[in-house]
Each structure stands twice: as C-alpha cells, then as structure tokens.
Coordinates of C-alpha atoms in Angstrom, one line a residue:
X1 CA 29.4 107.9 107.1
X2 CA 28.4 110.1 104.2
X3 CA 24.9 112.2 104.9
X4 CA 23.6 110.7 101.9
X5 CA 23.7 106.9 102.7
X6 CA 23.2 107.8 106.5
X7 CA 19.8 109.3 105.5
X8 CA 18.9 106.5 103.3
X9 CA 18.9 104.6 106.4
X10 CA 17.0 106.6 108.6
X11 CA 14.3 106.6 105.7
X12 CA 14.4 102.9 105.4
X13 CA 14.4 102.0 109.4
X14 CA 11.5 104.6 109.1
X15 CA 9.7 102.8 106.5
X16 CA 10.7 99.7 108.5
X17 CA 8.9 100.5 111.4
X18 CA 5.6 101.8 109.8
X19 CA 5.2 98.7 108.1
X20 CA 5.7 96.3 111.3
X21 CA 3.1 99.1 112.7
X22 CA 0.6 98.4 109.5
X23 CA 0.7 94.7 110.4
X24 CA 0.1 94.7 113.8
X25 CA -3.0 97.0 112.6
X26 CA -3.9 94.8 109.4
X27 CA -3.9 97.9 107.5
X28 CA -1.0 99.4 105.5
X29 CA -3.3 102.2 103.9
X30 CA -1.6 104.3 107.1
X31 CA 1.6 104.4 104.9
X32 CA 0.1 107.2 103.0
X33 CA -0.6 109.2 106.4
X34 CA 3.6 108.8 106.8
X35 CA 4.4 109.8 103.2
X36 CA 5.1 113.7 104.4
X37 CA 6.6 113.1 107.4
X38 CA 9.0 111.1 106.2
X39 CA 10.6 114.2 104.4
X40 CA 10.2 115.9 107.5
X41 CA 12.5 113.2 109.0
X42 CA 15.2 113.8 106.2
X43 CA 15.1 117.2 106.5
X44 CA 15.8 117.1 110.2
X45 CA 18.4 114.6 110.3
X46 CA 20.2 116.4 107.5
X47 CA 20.0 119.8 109.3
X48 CA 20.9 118.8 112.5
X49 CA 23.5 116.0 111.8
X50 CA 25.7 118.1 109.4
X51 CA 27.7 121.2 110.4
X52 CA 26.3 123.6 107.6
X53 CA 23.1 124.8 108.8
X54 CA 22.4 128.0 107.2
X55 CA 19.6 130.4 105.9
X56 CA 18.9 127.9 103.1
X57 CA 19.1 124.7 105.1
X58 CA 16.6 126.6 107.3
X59 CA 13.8 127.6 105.1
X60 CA 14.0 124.1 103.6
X61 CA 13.1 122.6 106.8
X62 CA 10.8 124.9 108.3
X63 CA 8.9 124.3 104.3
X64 CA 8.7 120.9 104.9
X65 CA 8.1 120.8 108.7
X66 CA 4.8 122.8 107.8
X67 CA 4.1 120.6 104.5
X68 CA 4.7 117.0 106.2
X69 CA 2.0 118.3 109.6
X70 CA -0.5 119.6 107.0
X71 CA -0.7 116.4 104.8
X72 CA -0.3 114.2 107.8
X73 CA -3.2 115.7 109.9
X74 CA -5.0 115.9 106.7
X75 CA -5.0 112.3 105.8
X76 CA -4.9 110.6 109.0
X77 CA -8.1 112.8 110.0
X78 CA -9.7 111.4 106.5
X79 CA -8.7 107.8 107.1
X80 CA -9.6 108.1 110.9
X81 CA -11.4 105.1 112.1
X82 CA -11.7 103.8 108.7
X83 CA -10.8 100.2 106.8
X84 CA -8.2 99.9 104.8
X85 CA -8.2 101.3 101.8
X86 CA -9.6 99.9 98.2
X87 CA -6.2 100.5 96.8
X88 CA -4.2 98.2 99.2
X89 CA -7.1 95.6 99.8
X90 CA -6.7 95.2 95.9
X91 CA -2.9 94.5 95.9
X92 CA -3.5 92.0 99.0
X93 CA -5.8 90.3 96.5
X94 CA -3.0 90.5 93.7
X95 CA -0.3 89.1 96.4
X96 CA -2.2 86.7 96.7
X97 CA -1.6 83.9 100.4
X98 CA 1.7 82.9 99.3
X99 CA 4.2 85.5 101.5
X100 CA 1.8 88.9 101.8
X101 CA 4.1 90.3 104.2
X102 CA 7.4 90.2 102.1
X103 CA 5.1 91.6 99.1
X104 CA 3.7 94.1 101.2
X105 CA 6.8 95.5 102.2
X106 CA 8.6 95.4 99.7
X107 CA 6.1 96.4 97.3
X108 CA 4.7 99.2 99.6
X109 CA 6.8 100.1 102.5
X110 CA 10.7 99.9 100.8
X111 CA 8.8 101.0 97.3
X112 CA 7.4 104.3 99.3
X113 CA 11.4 104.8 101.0
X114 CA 12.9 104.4 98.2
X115 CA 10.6 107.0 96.3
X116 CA 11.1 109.2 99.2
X117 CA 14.7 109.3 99.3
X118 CA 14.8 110.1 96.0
X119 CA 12.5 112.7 96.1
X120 CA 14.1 114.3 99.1
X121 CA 17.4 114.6 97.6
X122 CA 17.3 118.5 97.4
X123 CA 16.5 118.7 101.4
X124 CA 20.0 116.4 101.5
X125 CA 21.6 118.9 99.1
X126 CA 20.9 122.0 100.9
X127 CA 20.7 120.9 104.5
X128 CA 24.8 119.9 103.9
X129 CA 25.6 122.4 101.4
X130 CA 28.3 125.4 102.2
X131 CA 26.6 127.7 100.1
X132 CA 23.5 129.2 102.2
X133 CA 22.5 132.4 100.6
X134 CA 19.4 132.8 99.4
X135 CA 19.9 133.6 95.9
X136 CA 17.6 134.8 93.0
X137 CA 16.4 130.9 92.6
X138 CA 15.8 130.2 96.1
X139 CA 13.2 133.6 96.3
X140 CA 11.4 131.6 93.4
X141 CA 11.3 128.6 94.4
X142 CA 10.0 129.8 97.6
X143 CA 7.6 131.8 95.8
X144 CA 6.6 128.7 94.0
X145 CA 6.2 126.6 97.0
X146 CA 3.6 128.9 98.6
X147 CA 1.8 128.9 95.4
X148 CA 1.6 125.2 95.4
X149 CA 0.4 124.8 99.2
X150 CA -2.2 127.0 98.6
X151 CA -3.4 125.1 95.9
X152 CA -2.9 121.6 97.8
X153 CA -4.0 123.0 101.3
X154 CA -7.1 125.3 99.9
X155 CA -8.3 122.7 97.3
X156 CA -7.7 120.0 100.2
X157 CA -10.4 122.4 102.5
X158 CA -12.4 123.0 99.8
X159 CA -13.3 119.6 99.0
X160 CA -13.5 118.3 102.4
X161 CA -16.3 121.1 103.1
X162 CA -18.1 120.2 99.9
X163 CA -18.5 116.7 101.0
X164 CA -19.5 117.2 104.1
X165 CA -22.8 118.9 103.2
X166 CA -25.1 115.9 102.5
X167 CA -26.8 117.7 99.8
X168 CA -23.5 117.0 97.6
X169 CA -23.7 113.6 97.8
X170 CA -22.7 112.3 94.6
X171 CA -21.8 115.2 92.7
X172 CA -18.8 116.3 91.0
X173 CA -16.7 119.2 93.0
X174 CA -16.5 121.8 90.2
X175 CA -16.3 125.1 92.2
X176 CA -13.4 127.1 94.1
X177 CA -10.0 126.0 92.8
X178 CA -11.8 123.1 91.3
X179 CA -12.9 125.1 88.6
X180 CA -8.9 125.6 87.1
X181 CA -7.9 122.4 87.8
X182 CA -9.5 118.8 88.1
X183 CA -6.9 118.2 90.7
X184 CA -5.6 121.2 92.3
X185 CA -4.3 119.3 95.4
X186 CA -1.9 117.3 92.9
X187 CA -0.5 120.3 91.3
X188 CA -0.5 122.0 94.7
X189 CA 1.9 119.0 95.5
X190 CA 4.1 118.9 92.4
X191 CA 4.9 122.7 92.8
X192 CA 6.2 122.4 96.1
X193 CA 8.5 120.0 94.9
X194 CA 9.5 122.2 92.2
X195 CA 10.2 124.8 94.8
X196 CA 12.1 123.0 96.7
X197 CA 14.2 122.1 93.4
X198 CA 14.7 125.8 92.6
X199 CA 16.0 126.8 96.6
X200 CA 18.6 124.0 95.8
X201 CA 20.3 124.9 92.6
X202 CA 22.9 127.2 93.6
X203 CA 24.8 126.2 90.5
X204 CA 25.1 123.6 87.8
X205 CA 26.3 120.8 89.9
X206 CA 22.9 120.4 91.2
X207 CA 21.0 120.5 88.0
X208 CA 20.4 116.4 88.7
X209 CA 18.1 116.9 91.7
X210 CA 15.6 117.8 88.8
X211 CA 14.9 113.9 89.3
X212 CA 13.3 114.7 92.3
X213 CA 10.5 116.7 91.1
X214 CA 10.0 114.8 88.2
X215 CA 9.8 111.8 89.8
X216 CA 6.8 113.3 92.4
X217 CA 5.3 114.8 88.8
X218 CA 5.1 111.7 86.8
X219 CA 4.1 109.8 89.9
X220 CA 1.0 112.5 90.3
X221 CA 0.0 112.6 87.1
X222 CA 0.6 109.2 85.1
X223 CA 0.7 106.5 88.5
X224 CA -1.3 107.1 91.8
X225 CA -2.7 110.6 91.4
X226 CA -4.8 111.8 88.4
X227 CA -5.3 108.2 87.0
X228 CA -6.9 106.5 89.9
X229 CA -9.2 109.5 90.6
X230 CA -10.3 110.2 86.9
X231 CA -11.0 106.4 86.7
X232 CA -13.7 106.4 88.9
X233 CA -15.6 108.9 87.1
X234 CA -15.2 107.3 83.6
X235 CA -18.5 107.1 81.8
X236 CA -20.3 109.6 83.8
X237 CA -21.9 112.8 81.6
X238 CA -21.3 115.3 84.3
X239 CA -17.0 114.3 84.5
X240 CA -17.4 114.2 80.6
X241 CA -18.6 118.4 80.3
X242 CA -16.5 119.3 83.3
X243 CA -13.3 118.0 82.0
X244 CA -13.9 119.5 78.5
X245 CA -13.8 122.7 80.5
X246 CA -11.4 122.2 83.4
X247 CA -7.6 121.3 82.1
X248 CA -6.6 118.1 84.1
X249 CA -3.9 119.4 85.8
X250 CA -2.2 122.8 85.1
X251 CA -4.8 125.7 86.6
X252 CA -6.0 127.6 83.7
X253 CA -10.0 129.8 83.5
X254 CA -12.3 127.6 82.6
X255 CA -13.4 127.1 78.3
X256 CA -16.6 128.4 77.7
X257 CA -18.6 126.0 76.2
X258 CA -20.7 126.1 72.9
X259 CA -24.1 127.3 73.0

C-alpha cells in the first residue's frame, strides 16, 4: 500500500471518529480543536511506517508535534465548557432536518480530512523521501516556521490576556503584534506552512506541494480566517481607523495617520 493512499486513510478514519465523537456530544465545533493534531497524526504515521527516517523527516515532525499540542491546547482551553459554536449552529440551520448527520460529515468532518491531507502532503513527502539532508531550503524554511509560531503562538497569548482583563471589554486588540497585523495568529499559521513547504523541496519534483501552502493561505485569508473575523467588526469607527493603519494580513509598522 503506497504511504500516500495509506495516510489518506488514517486521516479519514481520524476524521471518522471525531465526528461519531461530535454527535454523541451534539457539538461538532470540537473539530476545530482536531485540525492540528491531525497533521500530527500524518506526520507520525509517515515517519514511523516508512523506512527513511532521517534528519529532515525528523525536524518535520518534531515541527509539527510542537504546532498540533499548541493549537490543540489552545483551542480546546478556549472552547472548554462552551456551546457549540455560531459558525456550526449556523450551518445546522442551513442543513436544515432533512439528513443533518450525512451533511454534517460530509460537509465538515470529510471536508476538514480532505483539506488536511492535502495540506499535509510535504510531511508525506519528506517523512518517505531518500534525500534527508538539510539543505539551504530546509534552514529557511525552518527559519520561517519559527517566525510564523511566534507570530501565531505570541499573538494567540496576547489576545487571550487582553480579554481577560474586564476593562477590555469591547474594545478592539490593537497593541503587541496586533499593531503589524490585524491577524497575526493567521499569518503566524500560513508561515509555518510555508516552512514546512521550503524543508520539502529538495528539487524540482516537489515544486507541486506548493498546493499545500496555498491551499492553508487562501483558506486563511479569503474562507474561514480573515473574513469571518473582519465581519463582525463591519460598521464600527474604531475597526474603520485601525485597519487604515494596520495591513490586514502581512506584518508591516503601522501608517501614521493625518493630523
């Protein structure tokens, strides 16, 4: 069985199981707390199922073993003891009473293993790749990686402190990272991916797994990222100044403003 269709089943049995998980708990918001891990899964199976294991292979996985237990005890912590989330009581709504099950997974569960498979095609590269020197690309795209973690992880903790202090309550976080980027968490996670891209390319042959970072990109910036967030503050004054003086997405110092 060929490592790439064997991994696409262990993604889709894992996807499988969190959503008979989600309905026994009426909630399939605890999906997102999964999304990390499940490239944590790939990388593991691929690393310890093929017979290539190497200095690459093993910075790829350790990268993602310390991504996936961030972002899931990140959002599992947030969504602790919570409902379900807007976004998925909406789409229940959309569904609809005729079959919500088959619509959930397959718009939610085999949707998010699908997207993860083919986002984690660069872990399946490398973890059964020959080639296992770290090359030129591989020192950048760890480079980039740790750039991006510190931007998801830091802008992660700085938010979550700002909103605990009650004073904050409903105000715009502005300050710390937040004043580069309206979403430095989001570009934290697309440069990790982009990392990730760069350790695999040991030559042209794996210039396609550029569809794996592009896909986590466009999903972050044009799908369930930036657009859902920036929604919610549409109308108000205070988004209106600070994101005529904060770039959306790519950290750059803040524009003065006139006057």
């Amino acid at each position: 069985m060929g490592i790439y269709f064997s991994t696409a089943l262990v993604i889709l049995t894992f996807f499988s199981l969190i959503f008979i998980l989600a309905q026994i708990m009426k909630n399939n918001s605890i999906v997102d707390s999964f999304w990390g891990p499940s490239f944590l899964l790939a990388a593991l199976w691929t690393y310890f199922v093929t017979s290539e294991a190497g200095t690459r292979s093993t910075a790829v996985t350790v990268l993602m073993a310390i991504y996936a237990i961030r972002l899931f005890a990140h959002i599992t912590s947030r969504n602790w003891n919570k409902p379900e989330d807007y976004r998925y009581v909406a789409m229940r709504k959309r569904w609809g009473s005729k079959n919500p099950m088959l619509k959930a997974y397959l718009n939610v569960f085999l949707l998010q293993g699908v997207l993860s498979y083919l986002v984690a095609l660069p872990i399946i590269a490398v973890n059964s790749s020959a080639s296992q020197k770290l090359g030129i690309l591989s020192y950048i795209g760890i480079a980039t990686w740790i750039i991006g973690f510190l931007f998801e992880s830091i802008g992660d903790s700085q938010l979550k402190s700002f909103k605990a202090n009650p004073e904050n309550k409903g105000r715009l976080m502005t300050e710390g990272l937040w004043s580069y980027t309206r979403h430095p968490n989001y570009f934290g996670e697309a440069a990790m991916w982009w990392g990730i891209f760069l350790i695999s390319v040991s030559g042209l042959i794996e210039i396609p797994l550029i569809i794996s970072p592009l896909i986590m990109t466009y999903l972050l910036v044009y799908v369930s990222g930036v657009p859902l967030l920036e929604k919610r503050y549409e109308g108000r004054a205070d988004f209106k100044a600070y994101s005529e003086r904060t770039n959306k997405f790519f950290p750059w110092f803040p524009k003065k403003q006139p006057g």
